[in-house]
XYZ file of C-alpha atoms in Angstrom:
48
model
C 88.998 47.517 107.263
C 85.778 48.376 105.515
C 86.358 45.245 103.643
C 86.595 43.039 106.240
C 83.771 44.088 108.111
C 81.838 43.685 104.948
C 82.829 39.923 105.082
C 81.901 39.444 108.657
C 78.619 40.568 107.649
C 78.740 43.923 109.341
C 76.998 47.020 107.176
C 79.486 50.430 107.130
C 80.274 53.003 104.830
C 84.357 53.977 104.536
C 83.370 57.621 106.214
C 81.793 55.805 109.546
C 84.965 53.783 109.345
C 87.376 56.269 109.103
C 85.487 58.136 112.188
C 86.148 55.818 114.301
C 89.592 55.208 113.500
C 90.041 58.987 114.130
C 88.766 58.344 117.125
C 90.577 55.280 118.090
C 94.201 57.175 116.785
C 94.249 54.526 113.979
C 95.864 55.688 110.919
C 95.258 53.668 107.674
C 97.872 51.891 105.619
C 98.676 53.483 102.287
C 98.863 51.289 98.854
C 102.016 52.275 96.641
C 100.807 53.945 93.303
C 103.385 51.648 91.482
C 106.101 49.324 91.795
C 109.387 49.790 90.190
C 110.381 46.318 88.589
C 113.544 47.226 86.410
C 116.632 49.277 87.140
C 118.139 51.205 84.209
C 121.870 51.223 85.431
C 122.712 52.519 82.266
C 121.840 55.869 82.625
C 124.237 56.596 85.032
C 127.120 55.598 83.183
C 129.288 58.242 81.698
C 129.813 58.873 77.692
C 133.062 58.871 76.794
């Protein structure tokens, strides 16, 4: 949101932001910290 108020030419820090999202009951969306691309099936079969 800071972001795009930073486009639209509008001046705020992330704290000021996050204020009045508090305020407004916002909550913000989280990133993932990574994104699992490969499955190791393997490991769950069973040795013989």
């Amino acid at each position: 949101m800071t972001v795009e108020l930073a486009s639209l030419g509008n001046k705020t820090s992330r704290v000021t932001v996050a204020k009045y999202m508090h305020q407004l009951s916002l909550r913000g969306k989280l990133s993932k910290k990574f994104k699992v691309t490969m499955l190791y099936p393997f490991f769950r079969q069973k040795s013989k």
